[in-house]
PDB file of C-alpha atoms and ligand atoms in Angstrom:
ATOM      1  CA  MET A   1      14.238   3.658  41.411  1.00 57.00           C
ATOM      2  CA  GLY A   2      11.881   1.287  39.389  1.00 62.00           C
ATOM      3  CA  LEU A   3      11.506   1.812  35.417  1.00 57.00           C
ATOM      4  CA  GLU A   4       7.861   2.839  35.736  1.00 61.00           C
ATOM      5  CA  LYS A   5       8.522   5.645  38.321  1.00 64.00           C
ATOM      6  CA  ARG A   6      11.546   6.778  36.339  1.00 59.00           C
ATOM      7  CA  ARG A   7       9.367   6.934  33.001  1.00 58.00           C
ATOM      8  CA  GLN A   8       6.517   8.997  34.847  1.00 61.00           C
ATOM      9  CA  MET A   9       9.084  11.561  36.421  1.00 61.00           C
ATOM     10  CA  SER A  10      10.970  11.972  32.641  1.00 64.00           C
ATOM     11  CA  GLY A  11       7.608  12.095  30.442  1.00 73.00           C
ATOM     12  CA  MET A  12       9.081   9.834  28.387  1.00 93.00           C
ATOM     13  CA  ARG A  13       7.754   6.479  27.566  1.00 96.00           C
ATOM     14  CA  PHE A  14      10.662   4.545  26.987  1.00 98.00           C
ATOM     15  CA  GLN A  15      13.103   6.068  29.122  1.00 96.00           C
ATOM     16  CA  ASP A  16      16.266   3.373  29.923  1.00 93.00           C
ATOM     17  CA  GLN A  17      14.222   0.812  27.932  1.00 98.00           C
ATOM     18  CA  VAL A  18      16.039  -1.390  25.843  1.00 98.00           C
ATOM     19  CA  VAL A  19      14.813  -1.611  22.531  1.00 98.00           C
ATOM     20  CA  VAL A  20      15.767  -3.974  19.379  1.00 99.00           C
ATOM     21  CA  VAL A  21      14.763  -2.773  16.118  1.00 99.00           C
ATOM     22  CA  THR A  22      15.620  -5.073  12.993  1.00 99.00           C
ATOM     23  CA  GLY A  23      16.138  -3.572   9.721  1.00 98.00           C
ATOM     24  CA  ALA A  24      17.276  -0.244  11.311  1.00 98.00           C
ATOM     25  CA  SER A  25      19.592   1.124   8.524  1.00 98.00           C
ATOM     26  CA  ARG A  26      16.902   2.974   6.459  1.00 97.00           C
ATOM     27  CA  GLY A  27      13.320   3.677   5.863  1.00 97.00           C
ATOM     28  CA  ILE A  28      10.783   2.694   8.300  1.00 98.00           C
ATOM     29  CA  GLY A  29      13.127   1.030  10.706  1.00 98.00           C
ATOM     30  CA  LYS A  30      15.595   4.122  10.873  1.00 98.00           C
ATOM     31  CA  SER A  31      12.390   6.100  11.813  1.00 98.00           C
ATOM     32  CA  ILE A  32      11.596   3.881  14.221  1.00 98.00           C
ATOM     33  CA  ALA A  33      14.757   3.560  15.963  1.00 98.00           C
ATOM     34  CA  GLU A  34      14.934   7.261  15.901  1.00 98.00           C
ATOM     35  CA  ALA A  35      11.524   7.811  17.608  1.00 98.00           C
ATOM     36  CA  PHE A  36      12.515   5.455  20.679  1.00 98.00           C
ATOM     37  CA  ALA A  37      15.879   7.024  21.067  1.00 98.00           C
ATOM     38  CA  ALA A  38      13.999  10.484  21.263  1.00 97.00           C
ATOM     39  CA  GLU A  39      11.689   8.787  24.097  1.00 97.00           C
ATOM     40  CA  GLY A  40      14.946   7.867  25.995  1.00 97.00           C
ATOM     41  CA  ALA A  41      15.525   4.333  25.024  1.00 98.00           C
ATOM     42  CA  LYS A  42      18.536   2.645  24.451  1.00 98.00           C
ATOM     43  CA  VAL A  43      18.132   1.209  21.071  1.00 98.00           C
ATOM     44  CA  ALA A  44      20.034  -1.818  19.491  1.00 99.00           C
ATOM     45  CA  CYS A  45      20.111  -0.969  15.472  1.00 99.00           C
ATOM     46  CA  VAL A  46      20.103  -4.106  13.371  1.00 99.00           C
ATOM     47  CA  ALA A  47      20.951  -4.556   9.694  1.00 99.00           C
ATOM     48  CA  THR A  48      22.726  -6.661   7.657  1.00 98.00           C
ATOM     49  CA  THR A  49      26.199  -4.609   7.579  1.00 98.00           C
ATOM     50  CA  GLU A  50      27.753  -3.121  10.608  1.00 98.00           C
ATOM     51  CA  ALA A  51      28.345   0.078   8.794  1.00 98.00           C
ATOM     52  CA  GLY A  52      24.506   0.375   8.205  1.00 98.00           C
ATOM     53  CA  ALA A  53      23.541  -0.566  11.697  1.00 98.00           C
ATOM     54  CA  LYS A  54      26.177   1.854  13.398  1.00 98.00           C
ATOM     55  CA  ALA A  55      25.342   4.762  10.634  1.00 98.00           C
ATOM     56  CA  THR A  56      21.741   4.807  12.246  1.00 98.00           C
ATOM     57  CA  ALA A  57      23.036   4.154  15.886  1.00 98.00           C
ATOM     58  CA  ASP A  58      25.652   7.031  15.762  1.00 98.00           C
ATOM     59  CA  ALA A  59      22.809   9.471  14.012  1.00 98.00           C
ATOM     60  CA  ILE A  60      20.540   8.586  17.031  1.00 97.00           C
ATOM     61  CA  GLY A  61      22.957   8.506  20.258  1.00 96.00           C
ATOM     62  CA  ASN A  62      21.434   7.981  23.640  1.00 96.00           C
ATOM     63  CA  GLY A  63      23.534   4.853  23.977  1.00 97.00           C
ATOM     64  CA  ALA A  64      22.276   3.376  20.932  1.00 98.00           C
ATOM     65  CA  ILE A  65      24.462   0.394  19.535  1.00 98.00           C
ATOM     66  CA  GLY A  66      24.649  -0.952  15.890  1.00 98.00           C
ATOM     67  CA  LEU A  67      24.665  -4.730  15.178  1.00 99.00           C
ATOM     68  CA  ALA A  68      25.248  -6.597  11.909  1.00 98.00           C
ATOM     69  CA  CYS A  69      22.904  -9.733  11.850  1.00 98.00           C
ATOM     70  CA  ASP A  70      20.991 -11.333   9.021  1.00 99.00           C
ATOM     71  CA  VAL A  71      17.670 -12.212  10.724  1.00 99.00           C
ATOM     72  CA  SER A  72      17.104 -15.145   8.552  1.00 99.00           C
ATOM     73  CA  ASP A  73      20.353 -16.845  10.195  1.00 99.00           C
ATOM     74  CA  SER A  74      19.507 -18.351  13.578  1.00 98.00           C
ATOM     75  CA  ALA A  75      23.287 -18.375  14.979  1.00 98.00           C
ATOM     76  CA  ALA A  76      23.523 -15.064  13.977  1.00 98.00           C
ATOM     77  CA  VAL A  77      20.424 -14.130  15.720  1.00 99.00           C
ATOM     78  CA  ASP A  78      21.419 -15.964  18.892  1.00 98.00           C
ATOM     79  CA  SER A  79      24.938 -13.815  18.830  1.00 98.00           C
ATOM     80  CA  MET A  80      23.047 -10.648  18.239  1.00 98.00           C
ATOM     81  CA  ILE A  81      20.425 -11.222  21.039  1.00 98.00           C
ATOM     82  CA  GLU A  82      23.431 -11.891  23.366  1.00 98.00           C
ATOM     83  CA  ALA A  83      25.223  -9.091  22.205  1.00 98.00           C
ATOM     84  CA  VAL A  84      22.349  -7.116  23.277  1.00 98.00           C
ATOM     85  CA  LEU A  85      21.899  -8.468  26.857  1.00 98.00           C
ATOM     86  CA  GLU A  86      25.738  -7.966  27.321  1.00 98.00           C
ATOM     87  CA  GLN A  87      25.943  -4.527  26.023  1.00 98.00           C
ATOM     88  CA  LEU A  88      22.316  -2.781  26.804  1.00 98.00           C
ATOM     89  CA  GLY A  89      20.443  -5.081  29.150  1.00 98.00           C
ATOM     90  CA  THR A  90      17.475  -7.232  28.857  1.00 98.00           C
ATOM     91  CA  PRO A  91      15.195  -5.849  25.863  1.00 98.00           C
ATOM     92  CA  SER A  92      11.623  -4.430  26.929  1.00 98.00           C
ATOM     93  CA  VAL A  93      10.715  -3.878  23.166  1.00 98.00           C
ATOM     94  CA  ILE A  94      11.451  -6.140  20.282  1.00 98.00           C
ATOM     95  CA  VAL A  95      10.455  -4.532  16.589  1.00 99.00           C
ATOM     96  CA  ASN A  96      10.792  -7.243  13.975  1.00 99.00           C
ATOM     97  CA  ASN A  97      10.808  -4.802  10.986  1.00 98.00           C
ATOM     98  CA  ALA A  98      13.537  -6.235   8.604  1.00 98.00           C
ATOM     99  CA  GLY A  99      11.883  -7.153   5.440  1.00 98.00           C
ATOM    100  CA  ILE A 100      12.742  -7.723   1.627  1.00 98.00           C
ATOM    101  CA  THR A 101      10.670  -7.645  -1.741  1.00 98.00           C
ATOM    102  CA  ARG A 102      11.370  -9.950  -4.517  1.00 98.00           C
ATOM    103  CA  ASP A 103       8.250  -9.247  -7.028  1.00 97.00           C
ATOM    104  CA  THR A 104       7.370 -11.164  -9.989  1.00 98.00           C
ATOM    105  CA  LEU A 105       4.356 -13.179 -10.884  1.00 98.00           C
ATOM    106  CA  MET A 106       3.791 -16.482  -9.789  1.00 98.00           C
ATOM    107  CA  LEU A 107       4.523 -18.196 -12.846  1.00 98.00           C
ATOM    108  CA  ARG A 108       7.907 -16.697 -13.133  1.00 98.00           C
ATOM    109  CA  MET A 109       8.778 -16.416  -9.332  1.00 98.00           C
ATOM    110  CA  LYS A 110      11.809 -18.654  -8.609  1.00 98.00           C
ATOM    111  CA  GLU A 111      11.706 -21.094  -5.611  1.00 98.00           C
ATOM    112  CA  GLU A 112      14.847 -19.252  -4.314  1.00 98.00           C
ATOM    113  CA  ASP A 113      12.775 -16.105  -4.377  1.00 98.00           C
ATOM    114  CA  TRP A 114       9.931 -17.720  -2.632  1.00 98.00           C
ATOM    115  CA  ASP A 115      12.277 -19.066   0.191  1.00 99.00           C
ATOM    116  CA  ARG A 116      14.446 -15.689   0.821  1.00 99.00           C
ATOM    117  CA  VAL A 117      11.501 -13.618   1.212  1.00 99.00           C
ATOM    118  CA  MET A 118      10.120 -16.352   3.700  1.00 99.00           C
ATOM    119  CA  ALA A 119      13.349 -16.392   5.544  1.00 99.00           C
ATOM    120  CA  VAL A 120      13.619 -12.963   6.225  1.00 99.00           C
ATOM    121  CA  ASN A 121      10.182 -11.731   6.433  1.00 99.00           C
ATOM    122  CA  LEU A 122       8.852 -14.691   8.355  1.00 99.00           C
ATOM    123  CA  LYS A 123      11.256 -16.716   9.783  1.00 99.00           C
ATOM    124  CA  GLY A 124      13.511 -13.886  10.966  1.00 99.00           C
ATOM    125  CA  ALA A 125      10.869 -12.554  13.077  1.00 99.00           C
ATOM    126  CA  PHE A 126      10.379 -15.864  14.590  1.00 99.00           C
ATOM    127  CA  LEU A 127      14.028 -16.339  15.328  1.00 99.00           C
ATOM    128  CA  VAL A 128      14.529 -12.931  16.706  1.00 99.00           C
ATOM    129  CA  THR A 129      11.477 -13.293  19.100  1.00 98.00           C
ATOM    130  CA  LYS A 130      12.400 -16.824  20.308  1.00 98.00           C
ATOM    131  CA  ALA A 131      16.032 -15.929  20.822  1.00 98.00           C
ATOM    132  CA  ALA A 132      14.766 -12.542  23.133  1.00 98.00           C
ATOM    133  CA  SER A 133      11.894 -14.094  24.867  1.00 94.00           C
ATOM    134  CA  LYS A 134      13.536 -15.871  27.402  1.00 94.00           C
ATOM    135  CA  SER A 135      15.225 -12.728  29.172  1.00 98.00           C
ATOM    136  CA  MET A 136      11.538 -11.041  28.436  1.00 98.00           C
ATOM    137  CA  MET A 137      10.077 -14.012  30.114  1.00 98.00           C
ATOM    138  CA  LYS A 138      12.223 -13.603  32.979  1.00 98.00           C
ATOM    139  CA  ALA A 139      11.573  -9.886  33.582  1.00 98.00           C
ATOM    140  CA  ARG A 140       7.684 -10.502  33.173  1.00 98.00           C
ATOM    141  CA  TYR A 141       7.731  -7.519  30.710  1.00 98.00           C
ATOM    142  CA  GLY A 142       7.446  -6.976  27.031  1.00 98.00           C
ATOM    143  CA  ARG A 143       6.387  -5.562  23.618  1.00 98.00           C
ATOM    144  CA  ILE A 144       6.891  -7.379  20.542  1.00 98.00           C
ATOM    145  CA  VAL A 145       5.577  -5.612  17.536  1.00 99.00           C
ATOM    146  CA  ASN A 146       5.996  -6.981  14.004  1.00 99.00           C
ATOM    147  CA  ILE A 147       5.955  -4.932  10.895  1.00 99.00           C
ATOM    148  CA  THR A 148       3.597  -6.684   8.331  1.00 98.00           C
ATOM    149  CA  SER A 149       1.644  -5.021   5.651  1.00 98.00           C
ATOM    150  CA  VAL A 150      -1.717  -4.527   3.877  1.00 98.00           C
ATOM    151  CA  ILE A 151      -0.570  -6.707   1.167  1.00 98.00           C
ATOM    152  CA  GLY A 152      -0.512  -9.399   4.046  1.00 98.00           C
ATOM    153  CA  LEU A 153      -4.273  -8.701   4.555  1.00 98.00           C
ATOM    154  CA  HIS A 154      -5.494  -8.042   0.970  1.00 98.00           C
ATOM    155  CA  GLY A 155      -2.810 -10.150  -1.392  1.00 98.00           C
ATOM    156  CA  GLN A 156      -1.237  -8.320  -4.337  1.00 97.00           C
ATOM    157  CA  ALA A 157      -0.833  -9.630  -7.977  1.00 97.00           C
ATOM    158  CA  GLY A 158       3.153 -10.263  -8.263  1.00 97.00           C
ATOM    159  CA  GLN A 159       3.792 -10.550  -4.463  1.00 98.00           C
ATOM    160  CA  ALA A 160       2.924 -14.284  -3.810  1.00 98.00           C
ATOM    161  CA  ASN A 161       6.073 -14.448  -1.478  1.00 98.00           C
ATOM    162  CA  TYR A 162       5.717 -11.243   0.525  1.00 98.00           C
ATOM    163  CA  ALA A 163       1.758 -11.539   0.861  1.00 99.00           C
ATOM    164  CA  ALA A 164       2.441 -14.972   2.475  1.00 99.00           C
ATOM    165  CA  SER A 165       5.150 -13.948   4.508  1.00 99.00           C
ATOM    166  CA  LYS A 166       3.439 -10.847   5.553  1.00 99.00           C
ATOM    167  CA  ALA A 167      -0.105 -12.958   6.199  1.00 99.00           C
ATOM    168  CA  GLY A 168       2.269 -15.576   8.127  1.00 99.00           C
ATOM    169  CA  LEU A 169       3.444 -12.615  10.472  1.00 99.00           C
ATOM    170  CA  ILE A 170      -0.246 -12.033  11.517  1.00 99.00           C
ATOM    171  CA  GLY A 171      -0.502 -15.699  12.597  1.00 99.00           C
ATOM    172  CA  LEU A 172       3.008 -15.437  14.532  1.00 99.00           C
ATOM    173  CA  THR A 173       1.381 -12.319  16.277  1.00 99.00           C
ATOM    174  CA  LEU A 174      -1.618 -14.022  17.346  1.00 99.00           C
ATOM    175  CA  THR A 175       0.180 -16.965  18.676  1.00 98.00           C
ATOM    176  CA  THR A 176       2.857 -15.087  20.431  1.00 98.00           C
ATOM    177  CA  ALA A 177       0.339 -13.211  22.159  1.00 98.00           C
ATOM    178  CA  LYS A 178      -1.247 -15.795  23.399  1.00 98.00           C
ATOM    179  CA  GLU A 179       2.129 -17.812  24.320  1.00 98.00           C
ATOM    180  CA  TYR A 180       3.501 -14.978  26.159  1.00 98.00           C
ATOM    181  CA  GLY A 181       0.335 -13.280  27.576  1.00 98.00           C
ATOM    182  CA  SER A 182       0.771 -14.435  31.165  1.00 98.00           C
ATOM    183  CA  ARG A 183       4.218 -13.187  31.638  1.00 98.00           C
ATOM    184  CA  GLY A 184       3.244  -9.476  30.840  1.00 97.00           C
ATOM    185  CA  ILE A 185       4.146  -9.723  27.276  1.00 98.00           C
ATOM    186  CA  THR A 186       2.254  -8.381  24.430  1.00 98.00           C
ATOM    187  CA  CYS A 187       2.695  -9.075  20.662  1.00 98.00           C
ATOM    188  CA  ASN A 188       1.103  -6.873  18.008  1.00 99.00           C
ATOM    189  CA  ALA A 189       1.368  -6.155  14.496  1.00 99.00           C
ATOM    190  CA  ILE A 190       1.548  -2.837  12.605  1.00 99.00           C
ATOM    191  CA  ALA A 191       0.225  -3.173   9.012  1.00 98.00           C
ATOM    192  CA  PRO A 192       1.540  -0.142   6.667  1.00 98.00           C
ATOM    193  CA  GLY A 193       0.298   0.656   3.596  1.00 98.00           C
ATOM    194  CA  PHE A 194       2.571   2.567   0.780  1.00 96.00           C
ATOM    195  CA  ILE A 195       4.912   4.349   2.647  1.00 97.00           C
ATOM    196  CA  GLU A 196       8.002   6.355   0.915  1.00 95.00           C
ATOM    197  CA  SER A 197      11.086   4.423   1.341  1.00 94.00           C
ATOM    198  CA  ASP A 198      13.641   2.622  -0.787  1.00 93.00           C
ATOM    199  CA  MET A 199      11.315  -0.403  -0.762  1.00 92.00           C
ATOM    200  CA  THR A 200       8.666   1.828  -2.601  1.00 93.00           C
ATOM    201  CA  GLU A 201      10.779   3.943  -4.592  1.00 92.00           C
ATOM    202  CA  ASN A 202      10.850   2.346  -7.878  1.00 90.00           C
ATOM    203  CA  LEU A 203       7.021   1.606  -7.893  1.00 91.00           C
ATOM    204  CA  PRO A 204       5.578   3.356 -11.239  1.00 92.00           C
ATOM    205  CA  GLU A 205       4.528   7.077 -10.685  1.00 94.00           C
ATOM    206  CA  ASP A 206       0.939   6.109 -11.886  1.00 95.00           C
ATOM    207  CA  PHE A 207       0.592   3.538  -9.540  1.00 92.00           C
ATOM    208  CA  LYS A 208       1.679   5.970  -6.635  1.00 94.00           C
ATOM    209  CA  ASN A 209      -0.481   8.359  -7.833  1.00 95.00           C
ATOM    210  CA  ASP A 210      -3.514   5.947  -8.058  1.00 95.00           C
ATOM    211  CA  VAL A 211      -2.790   5.292  -4.382  1.00 94.00           C
ATOM    212  CA  VAL A 212      -2.892   8.870  -3.320  1.00 96.00           C
ATOM    213  CA  SER A 213      -6.358   9.455  -5.079  1.00 97.00           C
ATOM    214  CA  ARG A 214      -7.681   6.542  -3.553  1.00 96.00           C
ATOM    215  CA  ALA A 215      -6.533   6.950   0.073  1.00 97.00           C
ATOM    216  CA  PRO A 216      -8.686   9.315   1.890  1.00 98.00           C
ATOM    217  CA  ALA A 217      -5.577  10.828   3.661  1.00 98.00           C
ATOM    218  CA  GLY A 218      -4.384  11.869   0.237  1.00 97.00           C
ATOM    219  CA  ARG A 219      -0.834  11.268   0.292  1.00 97.00           C
ATOM    220  CA  LEU A 220       1.761   8.157   0.580  1.00 96.00           C
ATOM    221  CA  GLY A 221       2.506   7.479   4.150  1.00 97.00           C
ATOM    222  CA  THR A 222       5.891   8.484   5.829  1.00 98.00           C
ATOM    223  CA  PRO A 223       8.210   6.270   7.886  1.00 98.00           C
ATOM    224  CA  LYS A 224       7.318   8.621  10.835  1.00 98.00           C
ATOM    225  CA  ASP A 225       3.557   7.831  10.379  1.00 98.00           C
ATOM    226  CA  ILE A 226       4.731   3.994  11.062  1.00 98.00           C
ATOM    227  CA  ALA A 227       6.868   4.953  13.888  1.00 98.00           C
ATOM    228  CA  ALA A 228       4.196   6.684  15.799  1.00 98.00           C
ATOM    229  CA  ALA A 229       1.841   3.817  15.649  1.00 98.00           C
ATOM    230  CA  VAL A 230       4.797   1.373  16.822  1.00 98.00           C
ATOM    231  CA  LEU A 231       5.745   3.767  19.676  1.00 98.00           C
ATOM    232  CA  PHE A 232       2.176   3.504  21.058  1.00 98.00           C
ATOM    233  CA  ILE A 233       1.692  -0.164  20.625  1.00 98.00           C
ATOM    234  CA  ALA A 234       5.142  -0.763  22.364  1.00 98.00           C
ATOM    235  CA  SER A 235       4.498   1.527  24.788  1.00 98.00           C
ATOM    236  CA  PRO A 236       3.432   0.701  28.851  1.00 95.00           C
ATOM    237  CA  ASP A 237      -0.027   2.173  27.979  1.00 95.00           C
ATOM    238  CA  ALA A 238      -0.852  -0.357  25.396  1.00 98.00           C
ATOM    239  CA  ALA A 239      -0.681  -3.137  28.355  1.00 97.00           C
ATOM    240  CA  TYR A 240      -4.350  -4.374  27.363  1.00 98.00           C
ATOM    241  CA  ILE A 241      -3.810  -4.614  23.534  1.00 98.00           C
ATOM    242  CA  THR A 242      -2.331  -7.922  22.237  1.00 98.00           C
ATOM    243  CA  GLY A 243      -2.842 -10.090  19.293  1.00 99.00           C
ATOM    244  CA  GLN A 244      -4.100  -7.062  17.025  1.00 99.00           C
ATOM    245  CA  THR A 245      -3.134  -5.864  13.655  1.00 99.00           C
ATOM    246  CA  LEU A 246      -3.081  -2.157  13.369  1.00 98.00           C
ATOM    247  CA  THR A 247      -3.417  -1.023   9.605  1.00 98.00           C
ATOM    248  CA  VAL A 248      -1.550   2.397   9.065  1.00 98.00           C
ATOM    249  CA  ASP A 249      -2.600   3.136   5.271  1.00 98.00           C
ATOM    250  CA  GLY A 250      -4.297   6.757   5.165  1.00 98.00           C
ATOM    251  CA  GLY A 251      -7.562   4.826   4.587  1.00 98.00           C
ATOM    252  CA  LEU A 252      -6.402   3.214   1.517  1.00 97.00           C
ATOM    253  CA  PHE A 253      -8.299  -0.189   1.895  1.00 96.00           C
ATOM    254  CA  LEU A 254     -11.441   1.038   3.652  1.00 96.00           C
TER     255      LEU A 254
HETATM  256  P1  LIG B   1      13.647  -0.678   3.205  1.00 52.21           P
HETATM  257  O1  LIG B   1      14.042   0.948   3.068  1.00 52.21           O
HETATM  258  O2  LIG B   1      14.169  -1.468   2.045  1.00 52.21           O
HETATM  259  O3  LIG B   1      14.610  -1.337   4.309  1.00 52.21           O
HETATM  260  C1  LIG B   1      14.795  -2.817   4.304  1.00 52.21           C
HETATM  261  C2  LIG B   1      15.723  -2.718   5.993  1.00 52.21           C
HETATM  262  O4  LIG B   1      15.506  -4.334   6.422  1.00 52.21           O
HETATM  263  C3  LIG B   1      17.225  -2.505   5.826  1.00 52.21           C
HETATM  264  O5  LIG B   1      17.414  -1.773   7.176  1.00 52.21           O
HETATM  265  C4  LIG B   1      17.518  -3.919   5.623  1.00 52.21           C
HETATM  266  O6  LIG B   1      19.134  -3.666   5.933  1.00 52.21           O
HETATM  267  C5  LIG B   1      17.083  -4.626   6.322  1.00 52.21           C
HETATM  268  N1  LIG B   1      17.175  -5.982   6.075  1.00 52.21           N
HETATM  269  C6  LIG B   1      16.763  -6.489   4.685  1.00 52.21           C
HETATM  270  N2  LIG B   1      17.192  -7.973   4.864  1.00 52.21           N
HETATM  271  C7  LIG B   1      17.756  -8.389   6.200  1.00 52.21           C
HETATM  272  C8  LIG B   1      18.371  -9.220   6.925  1.00 52.21           C
HETATM  273  N3  LIG B   1      18.280 -10.489   6.061  1.00 52.21           N
HETATM  274  N4  LIG B   1      18.667  -9.157   8.189  1.00 52.21           N
HETATM  275  C9  LIG B   1      18.327  -7.947   8.618  1.00 52.21           C
HETATM  276  N5  LIG B   1      17.923  -6.978   8.051  1.00 52.21           N
HETATM  277  C10 LIG B   1      17.570  -6.979   6.704  1.00 52.21           C
HETATM  278  O7  LIG B   1      12.485  -1.125   3.804  1.00 52.21           O
HETATM  279  P2  LIG B   1      11.099  -0.466   4.004  1.00 52.21           P
HETATM  280  O8  LIG B   1      10.309   0.301   3.298  1.00 52.21           O
HETATM  281  O9  LIG B   1      11.972   0.448   5.382  1.00 52.21           O
HETATM  282  O10 LIG B   1      10.290  -1.590   5.162  1.00 52.21           O
HETATM  283  C11 LIG B   1      10.586  -1.691   6.421  1.00 52.21           C
HETATM  284  C12 LIG B   1       9.203  -3.001   6.791  1.00 52.21           C
HETATM  285  O11 LIG B   1       8.059  -2.594   6.646  1.00 52.21           O
HETATM  286  C13 LIG B   1       9.675  -4.192   5.931  1.00 52.21           C
HETATM  287  O12 LIG B   1       9.244  -5.483   6.625  1.00 52.21           O
HETATM  288  C14 LIG B   1       8.448  -4.151   4.899  1.00 52.21           C
HETATM  289  O13 LIG B   1       8.032  -5.401   4.563  1.00 52.21           O
HETATM  290  C15 LIG B   1       7.535  -3.375   5.620  1.00 52.21           C
HETATM  291  N6  LIG B   1       6.432  -2.532   4.895  1.00 52.21           N
HETATM  292  C16 LIG B   1       7.012  -1.493   4.020  1.00 52.21           C
HETATM  293  C17 LIG B   1       6.023  -0.658   3.323  1.00 52.21           C
HETATM  294  C18 LIG B   1       6.322   0.642   2.498  1.00 52.21           C
HETATM  295  O14 LIG B   1       5.489   0.937   1.689  1.00 52.21           O
HETATM  296  N7  LIG B   1       7.467   0.755   2.509  1.00 52.21           N
HETATM  297  C19 LIG B   1       4.695  -1.318   3.505  1.00 52.21           C
HETATM  298  C20 LIG B   1       4.225  -2.243   4.164  1.00 52.21           C
HETATM  299  C21 LIG B   1       5.260  -2.858   4.883  1.00 52.21           C
HETATM  300  P3  LIG B   1      20.301  -3.355   4.898  1.00 52.21           P
HETATM  301  O15 LIG B   1      20.230  -1.759   4.730  1.00 52.21           O
HETATM  302  O16 LIG B   1      21.365  -3.959   5.506  1.00 52.21           O
HETATM  303  O17 LIG B   1      19.934  -4.075   3.703  1.00 52.21           O
END
């Protein structure tokens, strides 16, 4: 029975699909991994440590595996994708979610802080996409989702490295959509606003209150808000949407 037939019969959008989620040990990535597994996917959860990756995989079940991989390291990424192919099969969905911040004003920003953020947030997505794309192209089906940020669209004082990496991800998204479109592979970006996670935990309270008061939704976002958008754009139903950046920010930047 074909994948599409099984999906329709089960009512779950990702039944038996293989999904790779980077940065899956916590926060948004963990929520994305959980949401895919709840809809029948076999998820490869990727994080810098095996313990972090496996903790999510064990929690979500449904045949999920946990793999340690620094996404900025091309050899590690190649081995990670090989392990996915061996243990789960060809990925249908790749979610490039791993990301870091090293914030400070530009005048104080060290070159290594610029390089590290670009390496993880931007080069990491390129390396994972490149490593997975051969098998996806053969399968003539795929969904690539890059997690960018509203900061990549609007900029933010103190985040030159982060904003540049996230804006770069939008260029990568557009190019991936153009290069892979004819093989049944779409590539889109999700741009979260301010979401409750370890990354935003230490933001000053008045900054968070200001975000809440300015967002028409009247609250910060949750990882589940982002997971819901990722699952839609990664679903078979989104076949005719590619190269887009969908902002999920409760209307903060309207
Ligand atoms: P988080 O809670 O800090 O989690 C970051 C995740 O990325 C962790 O799983 C971490 O794994 C992983 N990671 C970091 N460096 C890595 C590397 N070199 N290789 C592989 N994995 C790595 O962050 P989050 O808030 O969930 O953010 C997830 C994504 O959403 C990021 O790309 C972020 O830029 C984006 N985003 C977040 C917000 C927000 O408000 N939170 C807003 C816009 C965009 P370890 O546990 O192993 O370190």
